[in-house]
Coordinates of C-alpha atoms in Angstrom, one line a residue:
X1 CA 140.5 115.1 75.2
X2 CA 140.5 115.7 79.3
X3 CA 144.3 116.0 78.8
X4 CA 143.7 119.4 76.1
X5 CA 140.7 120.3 78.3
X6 CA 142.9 121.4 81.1
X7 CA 146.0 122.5 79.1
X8 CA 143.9 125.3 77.8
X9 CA 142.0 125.9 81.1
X10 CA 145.1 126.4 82.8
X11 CA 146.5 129.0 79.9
X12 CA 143.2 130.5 79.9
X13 CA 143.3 131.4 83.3
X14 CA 146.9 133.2 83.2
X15 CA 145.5 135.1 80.3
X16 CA 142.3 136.3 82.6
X17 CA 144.6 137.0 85.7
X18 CA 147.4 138.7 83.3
X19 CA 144.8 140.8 81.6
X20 CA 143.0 142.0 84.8
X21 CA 146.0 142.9 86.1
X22 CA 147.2 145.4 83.6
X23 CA 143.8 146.6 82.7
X24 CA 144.1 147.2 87.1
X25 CA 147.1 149.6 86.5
X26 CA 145.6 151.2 84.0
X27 CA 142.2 151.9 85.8
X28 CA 144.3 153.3 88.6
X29 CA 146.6 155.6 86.5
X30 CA 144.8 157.7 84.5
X31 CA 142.2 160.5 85.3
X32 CA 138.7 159.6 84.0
X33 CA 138.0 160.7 80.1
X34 CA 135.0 163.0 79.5
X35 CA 132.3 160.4 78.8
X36 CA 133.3 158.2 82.0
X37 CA 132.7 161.4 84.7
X38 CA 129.9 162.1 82.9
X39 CA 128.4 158.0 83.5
X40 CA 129.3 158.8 86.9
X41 CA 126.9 161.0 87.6
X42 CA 124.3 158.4 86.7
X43 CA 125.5 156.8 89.8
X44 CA 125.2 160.1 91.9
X45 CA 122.2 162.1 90.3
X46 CA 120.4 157.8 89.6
X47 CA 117.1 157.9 87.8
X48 CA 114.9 155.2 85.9
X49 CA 116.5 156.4 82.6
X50 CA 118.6 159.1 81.1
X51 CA 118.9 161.8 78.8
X52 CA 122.0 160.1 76.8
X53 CA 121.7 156.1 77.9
X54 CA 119.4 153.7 79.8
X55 CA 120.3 153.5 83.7
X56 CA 122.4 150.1 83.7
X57 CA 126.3 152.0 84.0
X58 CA 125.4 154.0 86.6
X59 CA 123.6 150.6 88.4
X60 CA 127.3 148.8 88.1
X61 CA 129.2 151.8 89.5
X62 CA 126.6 151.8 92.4
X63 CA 127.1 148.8 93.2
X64 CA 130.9 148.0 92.7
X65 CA 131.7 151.1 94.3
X66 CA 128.9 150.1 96.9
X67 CA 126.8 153.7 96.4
X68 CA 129.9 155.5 96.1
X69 CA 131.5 155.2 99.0
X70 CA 134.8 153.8 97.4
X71 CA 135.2 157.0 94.7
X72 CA 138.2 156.8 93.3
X73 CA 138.5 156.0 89.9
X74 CA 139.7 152.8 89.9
X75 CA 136.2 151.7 92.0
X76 CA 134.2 153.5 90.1
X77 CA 136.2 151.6 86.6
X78 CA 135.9 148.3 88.7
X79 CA 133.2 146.8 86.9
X80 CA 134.8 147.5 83.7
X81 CA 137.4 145.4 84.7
X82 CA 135.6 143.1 86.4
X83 CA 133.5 142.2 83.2
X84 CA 136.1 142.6 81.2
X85 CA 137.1 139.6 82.6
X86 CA 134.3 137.9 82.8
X87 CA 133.6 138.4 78.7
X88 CA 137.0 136.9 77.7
X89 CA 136.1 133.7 79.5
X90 CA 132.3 133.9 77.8
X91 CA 133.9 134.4 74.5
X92 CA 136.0 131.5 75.0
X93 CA 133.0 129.7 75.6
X94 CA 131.5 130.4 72.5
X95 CA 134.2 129.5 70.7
X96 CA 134.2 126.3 72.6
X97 CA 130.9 125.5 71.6
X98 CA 131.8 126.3 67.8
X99 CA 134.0 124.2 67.1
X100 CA 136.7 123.2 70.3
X101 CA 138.5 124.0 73.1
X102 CA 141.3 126.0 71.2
X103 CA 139.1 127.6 68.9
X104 CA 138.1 129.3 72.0
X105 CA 141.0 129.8 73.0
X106 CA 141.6 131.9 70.2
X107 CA 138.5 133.4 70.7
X108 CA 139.9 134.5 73.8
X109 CA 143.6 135.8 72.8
X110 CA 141.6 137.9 69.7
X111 CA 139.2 139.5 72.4
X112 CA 142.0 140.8 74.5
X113 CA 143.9 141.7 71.5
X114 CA 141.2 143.5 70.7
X115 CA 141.3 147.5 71.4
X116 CA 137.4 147.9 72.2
X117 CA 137.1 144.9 73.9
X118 CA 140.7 145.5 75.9
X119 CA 140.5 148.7 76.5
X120 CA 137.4 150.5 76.0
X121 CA 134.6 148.3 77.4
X122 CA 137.2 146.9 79.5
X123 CA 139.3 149.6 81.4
X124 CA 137.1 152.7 80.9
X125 CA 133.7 152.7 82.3
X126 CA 131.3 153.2 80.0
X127 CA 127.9 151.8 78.7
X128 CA 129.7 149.2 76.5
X129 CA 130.8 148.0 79.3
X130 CA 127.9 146.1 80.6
X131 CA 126.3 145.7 77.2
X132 CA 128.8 143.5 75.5
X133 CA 128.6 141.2 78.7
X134 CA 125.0 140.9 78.3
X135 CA 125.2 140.2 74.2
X136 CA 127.8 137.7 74.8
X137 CA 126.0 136.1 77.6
X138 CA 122.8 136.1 75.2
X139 CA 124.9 134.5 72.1
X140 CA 126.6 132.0 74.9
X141 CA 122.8 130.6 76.3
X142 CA 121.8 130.8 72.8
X143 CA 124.3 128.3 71.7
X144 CA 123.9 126.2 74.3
X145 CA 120.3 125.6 73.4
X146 CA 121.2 123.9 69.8
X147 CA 120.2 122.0 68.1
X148 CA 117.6 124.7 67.4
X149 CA 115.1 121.6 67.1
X150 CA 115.7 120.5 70.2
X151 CA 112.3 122.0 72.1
X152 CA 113.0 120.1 75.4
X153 CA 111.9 121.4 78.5
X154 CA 115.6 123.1 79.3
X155 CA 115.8 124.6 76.4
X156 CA 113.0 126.4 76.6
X157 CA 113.7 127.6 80.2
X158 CA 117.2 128.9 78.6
X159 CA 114.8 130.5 76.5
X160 CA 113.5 132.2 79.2
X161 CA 116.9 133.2 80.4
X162 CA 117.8 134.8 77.2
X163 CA 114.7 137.1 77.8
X164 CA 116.3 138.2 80.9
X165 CA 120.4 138.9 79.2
X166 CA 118.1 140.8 76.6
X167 CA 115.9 142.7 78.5
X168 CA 118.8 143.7 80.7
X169 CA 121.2 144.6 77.4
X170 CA 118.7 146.6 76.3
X171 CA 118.8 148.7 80.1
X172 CA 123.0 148.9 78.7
X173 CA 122.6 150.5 75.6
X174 CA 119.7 151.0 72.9
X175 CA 122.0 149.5 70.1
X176 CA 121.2 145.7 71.7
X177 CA 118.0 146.2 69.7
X178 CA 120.5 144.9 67.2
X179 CA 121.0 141.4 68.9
X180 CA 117.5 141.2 69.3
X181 CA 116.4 141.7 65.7
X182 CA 119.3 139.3 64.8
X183 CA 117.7 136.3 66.8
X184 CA 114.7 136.8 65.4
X185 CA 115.7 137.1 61.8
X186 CA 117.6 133.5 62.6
X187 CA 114.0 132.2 63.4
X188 CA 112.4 133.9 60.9
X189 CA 114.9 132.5 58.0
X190 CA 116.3 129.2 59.6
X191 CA 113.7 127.9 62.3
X192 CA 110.2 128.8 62.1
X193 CA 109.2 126.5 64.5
X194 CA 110.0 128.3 67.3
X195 CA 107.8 130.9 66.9
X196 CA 105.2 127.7 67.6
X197 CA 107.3 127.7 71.2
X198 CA 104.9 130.0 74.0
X199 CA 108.5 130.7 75.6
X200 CA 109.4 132.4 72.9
X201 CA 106.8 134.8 73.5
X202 CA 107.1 134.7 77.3
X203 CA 111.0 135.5 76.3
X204 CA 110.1 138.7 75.0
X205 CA 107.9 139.7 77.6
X206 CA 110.2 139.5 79.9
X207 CA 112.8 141.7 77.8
X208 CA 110.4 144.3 77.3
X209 CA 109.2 144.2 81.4
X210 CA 112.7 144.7 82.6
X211 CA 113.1 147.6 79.7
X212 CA 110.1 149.4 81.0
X213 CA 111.8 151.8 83.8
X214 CA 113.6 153.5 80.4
X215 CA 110.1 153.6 78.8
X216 CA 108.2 155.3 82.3
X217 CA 111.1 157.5 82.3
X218 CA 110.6 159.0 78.0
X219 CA 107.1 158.9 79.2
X220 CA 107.6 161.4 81.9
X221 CA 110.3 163.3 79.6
X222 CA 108.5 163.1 76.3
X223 CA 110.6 160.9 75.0
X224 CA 113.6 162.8 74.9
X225 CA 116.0 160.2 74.8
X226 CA 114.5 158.1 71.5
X227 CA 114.1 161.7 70.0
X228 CA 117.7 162.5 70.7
X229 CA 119.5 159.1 69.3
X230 CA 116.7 159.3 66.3
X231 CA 118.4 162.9 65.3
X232 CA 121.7 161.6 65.9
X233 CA 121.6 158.4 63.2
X234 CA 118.9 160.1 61.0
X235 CA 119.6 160.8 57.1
X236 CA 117.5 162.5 55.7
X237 CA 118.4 166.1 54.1
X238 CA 122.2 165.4 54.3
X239 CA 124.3 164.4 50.9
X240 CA 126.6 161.3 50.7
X241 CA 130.1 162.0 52.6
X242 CA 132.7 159.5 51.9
X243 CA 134.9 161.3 54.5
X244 CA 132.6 160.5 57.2
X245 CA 131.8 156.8 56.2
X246 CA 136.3 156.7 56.1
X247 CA 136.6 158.2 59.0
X248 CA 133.8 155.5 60.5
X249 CA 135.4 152.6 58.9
X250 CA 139.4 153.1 59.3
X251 CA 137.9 154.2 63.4
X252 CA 136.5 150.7 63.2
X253 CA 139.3 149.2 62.3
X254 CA 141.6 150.8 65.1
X255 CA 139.4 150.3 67.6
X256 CA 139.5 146.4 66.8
X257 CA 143.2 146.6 66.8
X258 CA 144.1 146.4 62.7
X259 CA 145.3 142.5 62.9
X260 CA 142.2 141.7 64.7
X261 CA 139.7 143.0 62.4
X262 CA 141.9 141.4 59.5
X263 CA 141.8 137.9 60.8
X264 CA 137.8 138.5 61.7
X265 CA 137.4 139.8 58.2
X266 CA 139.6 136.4 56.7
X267 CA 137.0 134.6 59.1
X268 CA 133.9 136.0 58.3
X269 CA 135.3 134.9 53.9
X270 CA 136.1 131.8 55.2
X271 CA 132.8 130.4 56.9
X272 CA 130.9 132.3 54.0
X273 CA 133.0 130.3 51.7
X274 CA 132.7 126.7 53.3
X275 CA 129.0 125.0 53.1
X276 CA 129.9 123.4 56.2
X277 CA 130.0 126.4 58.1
X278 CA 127.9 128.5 55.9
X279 CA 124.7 126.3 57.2
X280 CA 126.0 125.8 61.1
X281 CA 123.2 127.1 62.5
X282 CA 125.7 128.9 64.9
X283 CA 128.1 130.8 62.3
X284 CA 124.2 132.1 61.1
X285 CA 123.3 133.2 63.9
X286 CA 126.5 135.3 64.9
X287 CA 126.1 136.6 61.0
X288 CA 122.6 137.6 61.7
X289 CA 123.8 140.0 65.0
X290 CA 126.5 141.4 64.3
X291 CA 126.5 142.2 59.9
X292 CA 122.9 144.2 60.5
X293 CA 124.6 146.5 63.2
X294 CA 127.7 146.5 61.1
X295 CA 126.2 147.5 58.0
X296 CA 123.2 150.2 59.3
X297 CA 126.2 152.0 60.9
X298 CA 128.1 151.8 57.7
X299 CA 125.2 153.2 55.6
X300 CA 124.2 156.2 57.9
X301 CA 128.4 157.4 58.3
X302 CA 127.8 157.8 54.0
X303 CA 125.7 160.6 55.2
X304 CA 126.8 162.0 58.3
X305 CA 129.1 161.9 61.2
X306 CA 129.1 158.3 63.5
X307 CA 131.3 156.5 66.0
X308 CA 133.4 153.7 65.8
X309 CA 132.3 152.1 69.1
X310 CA 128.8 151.5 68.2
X311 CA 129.3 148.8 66.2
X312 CA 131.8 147.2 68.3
X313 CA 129.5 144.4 69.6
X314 CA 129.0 143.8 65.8
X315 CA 132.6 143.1 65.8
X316 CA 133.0 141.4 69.0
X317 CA 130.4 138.9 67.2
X318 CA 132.8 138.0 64.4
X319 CA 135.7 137.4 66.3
X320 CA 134.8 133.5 66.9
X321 CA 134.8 133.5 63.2
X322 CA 138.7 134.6 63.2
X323 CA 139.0 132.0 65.6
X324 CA 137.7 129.6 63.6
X325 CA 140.0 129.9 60.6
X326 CA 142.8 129.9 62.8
X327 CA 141.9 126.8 64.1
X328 CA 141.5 125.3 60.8
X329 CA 144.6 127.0 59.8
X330 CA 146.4 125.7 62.9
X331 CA 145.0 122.3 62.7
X332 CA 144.6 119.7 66.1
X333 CA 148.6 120.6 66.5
X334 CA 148.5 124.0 66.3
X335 CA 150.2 126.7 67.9
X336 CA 148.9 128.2 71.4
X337 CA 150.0 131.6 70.1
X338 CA 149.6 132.0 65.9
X339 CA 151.8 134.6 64.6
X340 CA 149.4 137.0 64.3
X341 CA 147.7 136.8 67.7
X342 CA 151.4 137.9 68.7
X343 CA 151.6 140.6 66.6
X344 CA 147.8 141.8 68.0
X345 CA 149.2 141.3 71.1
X346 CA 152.3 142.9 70.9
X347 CA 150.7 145.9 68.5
X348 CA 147.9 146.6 72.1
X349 CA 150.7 146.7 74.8
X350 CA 152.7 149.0 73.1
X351 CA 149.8 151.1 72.3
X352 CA 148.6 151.7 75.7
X353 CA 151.7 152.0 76.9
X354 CA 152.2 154.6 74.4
X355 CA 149.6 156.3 75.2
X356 CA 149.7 156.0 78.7
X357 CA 153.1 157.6 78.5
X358 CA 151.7 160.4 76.4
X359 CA 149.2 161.1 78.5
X360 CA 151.5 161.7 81.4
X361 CA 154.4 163.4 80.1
X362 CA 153.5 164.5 76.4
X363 CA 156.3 163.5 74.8
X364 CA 154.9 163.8 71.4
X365 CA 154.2 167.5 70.9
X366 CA 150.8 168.0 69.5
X367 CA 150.7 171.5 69.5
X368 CA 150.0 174.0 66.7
X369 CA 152.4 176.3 65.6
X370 CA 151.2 179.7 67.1
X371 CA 149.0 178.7 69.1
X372 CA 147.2 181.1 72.0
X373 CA 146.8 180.9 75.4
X374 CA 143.2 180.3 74.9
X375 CA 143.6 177.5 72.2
X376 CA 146.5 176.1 74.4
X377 CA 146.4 172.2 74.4
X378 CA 143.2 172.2 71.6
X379 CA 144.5 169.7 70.0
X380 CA 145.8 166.9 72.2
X381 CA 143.6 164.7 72.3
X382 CA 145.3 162.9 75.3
X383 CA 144.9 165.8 77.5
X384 CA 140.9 164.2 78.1
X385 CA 142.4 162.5 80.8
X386 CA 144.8 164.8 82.1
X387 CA 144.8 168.0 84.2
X388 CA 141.4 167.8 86.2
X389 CA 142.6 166.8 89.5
X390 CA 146.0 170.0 89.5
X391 CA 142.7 171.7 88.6
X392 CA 140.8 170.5 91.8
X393 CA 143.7 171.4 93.8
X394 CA 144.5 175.0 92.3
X395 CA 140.5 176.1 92.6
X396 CA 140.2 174.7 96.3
X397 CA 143.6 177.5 97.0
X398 CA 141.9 180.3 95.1
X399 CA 138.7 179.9 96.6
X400 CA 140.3 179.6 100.1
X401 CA 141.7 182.9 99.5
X402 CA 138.4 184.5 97.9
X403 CA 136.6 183.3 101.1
X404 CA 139.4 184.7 103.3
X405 CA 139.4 187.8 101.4
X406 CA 135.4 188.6 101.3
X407 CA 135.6 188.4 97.0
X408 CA 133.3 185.4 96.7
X409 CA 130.6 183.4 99.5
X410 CA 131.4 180.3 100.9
X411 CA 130.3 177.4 98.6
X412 CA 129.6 179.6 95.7
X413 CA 128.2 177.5 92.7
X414 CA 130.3 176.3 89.7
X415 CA 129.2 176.6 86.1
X416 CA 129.9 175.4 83.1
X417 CA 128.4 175.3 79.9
X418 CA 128.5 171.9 78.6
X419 CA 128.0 168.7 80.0
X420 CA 131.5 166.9 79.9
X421 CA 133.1 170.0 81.5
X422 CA 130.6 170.1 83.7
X423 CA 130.7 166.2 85.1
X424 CA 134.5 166.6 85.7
X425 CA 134.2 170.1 87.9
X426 CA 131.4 167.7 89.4
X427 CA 134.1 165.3 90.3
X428 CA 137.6 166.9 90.6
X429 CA 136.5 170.2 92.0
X430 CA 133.1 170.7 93.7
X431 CA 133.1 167.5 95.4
X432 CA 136.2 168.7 97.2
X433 CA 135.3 172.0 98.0
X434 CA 131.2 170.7 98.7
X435 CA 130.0 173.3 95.8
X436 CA 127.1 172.3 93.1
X437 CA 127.6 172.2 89.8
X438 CA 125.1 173.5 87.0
X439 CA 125.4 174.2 83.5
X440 CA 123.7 177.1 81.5
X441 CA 123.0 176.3 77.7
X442 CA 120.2 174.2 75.6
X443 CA 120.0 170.7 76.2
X444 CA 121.8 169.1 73.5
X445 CA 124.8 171.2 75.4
X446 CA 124.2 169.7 78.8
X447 CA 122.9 167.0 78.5
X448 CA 121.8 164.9 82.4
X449 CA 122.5 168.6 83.8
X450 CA 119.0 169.7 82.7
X451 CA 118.2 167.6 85.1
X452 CA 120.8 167.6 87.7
X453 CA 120.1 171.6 87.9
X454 CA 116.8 171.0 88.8
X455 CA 117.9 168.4 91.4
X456 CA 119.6 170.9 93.0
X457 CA 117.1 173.2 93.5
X458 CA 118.0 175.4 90.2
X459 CA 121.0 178.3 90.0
X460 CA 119.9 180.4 93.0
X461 CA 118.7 184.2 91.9
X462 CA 121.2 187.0 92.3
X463 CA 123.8 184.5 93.2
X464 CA 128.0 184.8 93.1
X465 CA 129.1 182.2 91.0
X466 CA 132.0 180.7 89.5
X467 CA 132.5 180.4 85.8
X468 CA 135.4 177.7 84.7
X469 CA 136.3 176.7 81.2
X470 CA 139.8 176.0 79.3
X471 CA 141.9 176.8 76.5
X472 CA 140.4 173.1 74.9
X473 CA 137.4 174.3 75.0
X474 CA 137.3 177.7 75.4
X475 CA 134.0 179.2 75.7
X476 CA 133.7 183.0 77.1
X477 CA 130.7 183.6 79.8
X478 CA 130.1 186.6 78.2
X479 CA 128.5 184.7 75.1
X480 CA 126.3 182.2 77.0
X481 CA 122.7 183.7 75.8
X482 CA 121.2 182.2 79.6
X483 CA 123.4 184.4 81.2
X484 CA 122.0 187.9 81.5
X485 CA 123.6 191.4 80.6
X486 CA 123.2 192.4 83.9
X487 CA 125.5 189.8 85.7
X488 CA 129.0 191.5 86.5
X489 CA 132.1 189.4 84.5
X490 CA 135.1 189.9 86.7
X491 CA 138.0 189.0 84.4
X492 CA 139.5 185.2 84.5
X493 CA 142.4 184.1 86.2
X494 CA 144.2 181.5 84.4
X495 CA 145.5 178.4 86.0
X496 CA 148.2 176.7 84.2
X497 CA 148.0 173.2 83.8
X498 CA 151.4 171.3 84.2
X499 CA 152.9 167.9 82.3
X500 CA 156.3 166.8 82.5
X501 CA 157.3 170.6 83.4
X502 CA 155.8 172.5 80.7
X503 CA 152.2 174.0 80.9
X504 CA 150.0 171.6 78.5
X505 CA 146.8 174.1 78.8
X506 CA 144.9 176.6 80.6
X507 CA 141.4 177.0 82.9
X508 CA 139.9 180.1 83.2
X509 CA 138.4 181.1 86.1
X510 CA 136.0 184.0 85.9
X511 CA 134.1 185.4 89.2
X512 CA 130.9 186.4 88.6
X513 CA 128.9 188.7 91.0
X514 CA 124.8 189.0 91.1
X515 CA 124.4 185.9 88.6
X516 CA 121.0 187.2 86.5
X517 CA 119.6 184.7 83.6
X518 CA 117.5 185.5 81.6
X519 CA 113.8 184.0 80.7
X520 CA 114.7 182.4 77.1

């Protein structure tokens, strides 16, 4: 048994040094997509909560980027990758204490197989990231406490420490409620007596003390941020869509890699169909967290529009269960790599590298026929993470020249009118050029910069300003209801964006002189 012990220890670790390493070059290459800038203002603008998210992403980049003094994107992705890594060796862990050693070692090939868990909680920086290692760090004490009715004295100071991974999930993201609910509903349906265990209480008062900077926060912002997620799952007044629930499931499925949610789903029938398993107090409890999420998400995308990654620690939560049947398929003798872990495998390199060579070059031509130069590049997706920093350069030349030439003041602001174009002029542009950034609309268009303009002392009256937006997202300043009649429009100059030769899309840059808004 010592002999298998350190056979898989030893492949486990050139997974976890192999996957760090690529997930490395891809944190380096690519420019940051819209939702990671926009985290990284949590880190530069840092409050007790936000408008979007609790505080916990913008606490890792802090800290891994050590208050921002390393800002390049690969530090500010750092603890992406960092836990990334970590959470492949936690999953292995809990497939460990399911059944073996090389049930967690699938465990561990499924997780990096796995899109969501490879790429986007563990390249891109986003709230997922630090979430999923606090749910898997949850499930992981969890399972070491059992047998359930085992109340010795260390169990119920893991107790305690599963409080703590809660109440700090809960600071990642609001859907940890999830994982929560899940233990309890084990406790309520499986072992009562725990709810006779005072830790169990003293548990959940910890959770709910080291949630309470997002609570002081919605109590100083009328609880925005509960208001806004509410409207964004709620139901009521919209009519079944099966295009949206399709579009939620088949998302799902990519996102977990299609082989990887196949073998999860063969899993999940397998322990369902086996008494053995069906009663392990274990296989119960990862039913309990991850099937609620799973299904809640499936029942509001019947009626409107959802994303694929918020029930991805659902997911995550099922793929010991994959890992399970293998291992029983496999037997004691089993293959390190089962065919199908290969094919994941080989099905997530050449993804990313496919798109990481879209990305840069375009190869694939996603253009529509006829398109304008204002609807140039609409509809390439990959161009997220593309363009912003020929933009930074281009804007510091123009601006040079509009300072040299008396057409626009030193430092004039930059606006924007919504919040994901506004966190990457934040980033690629005024930083350089040591502008400010605001952005003019109602708040479910900007988002953090209701905030952030106030921050900064508000758009100053009378002001020259700079108004930038692109043929992606094309949005004329001469619309925007908070800017006033009276403000002179100077026509845009375009700046052409360039991939692999070709231009891929446009910004417009339009000057605007004595910047009035009005009172609505």
């Amino acid at each position: 048994m010592e002999i298998k012990r350190i056979y898989f220890g030893k492949n486990l670790s050139y997974l976890l040094l192999f996957s760090l390493l690529i997930r490395a070059v891809f944190a380096f290459s690519i420019e940051f997509s819209n939702d990671e800038v926009y985290y990284w203002t949590y880190a530069l603008y840092p409050a007790l909560s936000h408008f979007d998210h609790p505080p916990m992403v913008g606490w890792l980049i802090e800290i891994f980027t050590v208050n921002l003094y390393f800002d390049h994107e690969f530090f500010i992705r750092l603890a992406s990758i960092v836990l990334g890594t970590v959470n492949t060796w936690l999953i292995y862990r809990l497939g460990c204490k399911l059944l073996d050693e090389r049930t967690g070692w699938y465990a561990a090939l499924l997780y990096t197989a796995s899109v969501y868990c490879f790429l986007i909680a563990g390249i891109f920086i986003l709230p997922d990231t630090p979430q999923l290692f606090f749910w898997l760090l949850t499930l992981n004490l969890l399972f070491s406490i059992q047998p359930w009715n085992d109340y010795a004295p260390k169990n119920k100071r893991k107790l305690l420490l599963v409080g703590v991974a809660l109440g700090l999930g809960m600071l990642s993201k609001y859907t940890t409620a999830f994982l929560a609910g899940g233990i309890l509903l084990y406790i309520l349906f499986f072992n009562r007596k725990w709810f006779n265990v005072k830790n169990l209480y003293l548990s959940m008062l910890i959770s709910a003390l080291l949630f309470l900077p997002v609570i002081i926060w919605n109590f100083q912002n009328d609880f925005i941020s509960f208001t806004f997620h509410s409207a964004r799952v709620g139901t009521e007044g919209y009519q079944v869509n099966f295009q949206t629930f399709f579009t939620e499931f088949f998302g799902e499925i990519l996102y977990s890699n299609p082989i990887v949610w196949t073998i999860s789903m063969v899993g999940l029938i397998f322990v369902l169909s086996r008494k053995k398993y069906r009663t392990n107090p274990k296989v119960q409890l990862l039913l309990l967290v991850s099937l609620p999420l799973i299904f809640t998400f499936w029942f509001i995308s019947l009626f409107r529009s959802t994303l694929p990654h918020w029930t991805g620690p659902g997911f995550v939560s099922l793929l010991p269960l994959g890992a399970l049947w293998l291992r029983e398929k496999q037997g004691y003798r089993g293959r390190l790599f089962p065919t199908g872990i290969i094919a994941a495998l080989v099905l997530l390199i050449a993804g990313c590298c496919l798109a990481l060579v879209q990305i840069k070059t375009g190869f694939i031509n996603l253009d529509q026929p006829n398109e304008t130069m204002y609807a140039k590049g609409k509809n390439d997706f990959s161009l997220d993470l593309y363009g912003w920093r020929q933009l930074g350069d281009k804007f510091e030349e123009m601006a040079n020249q509009d300072v040299a030439s008396g057409t626009m003041p030193p430092q004039s602001p930059i606006l924007s009118h919504r919040w994901f174009p506004a966190a990457n002029f934040e980033y690629y542009v005024a930083q350089p050029t040591r502008r400010l950034v605001f952005a003019v609309g109602d708040l479910n268009s900007i988002h953090k910069y209701y905030w952030i303009n106030q921050r900064n002392g508000g758009i100053p009256p009378h002001c020259d300003a700079y108004y930038i937006t692109s043929s992606r997202d094309f949005h004329d300043p001469a619309d925007i209801e908070a800017i006033s009649p009276q403000s002179t429009i100077l026509p845009p100059e375009a700046i052409p964006i360039y991939r692999n030769g070709k231009i891929a899309y446009y910004f417009f840059v339009y000057r605007i002189k004595g910047l009035t808004l009005t009172s609505k």
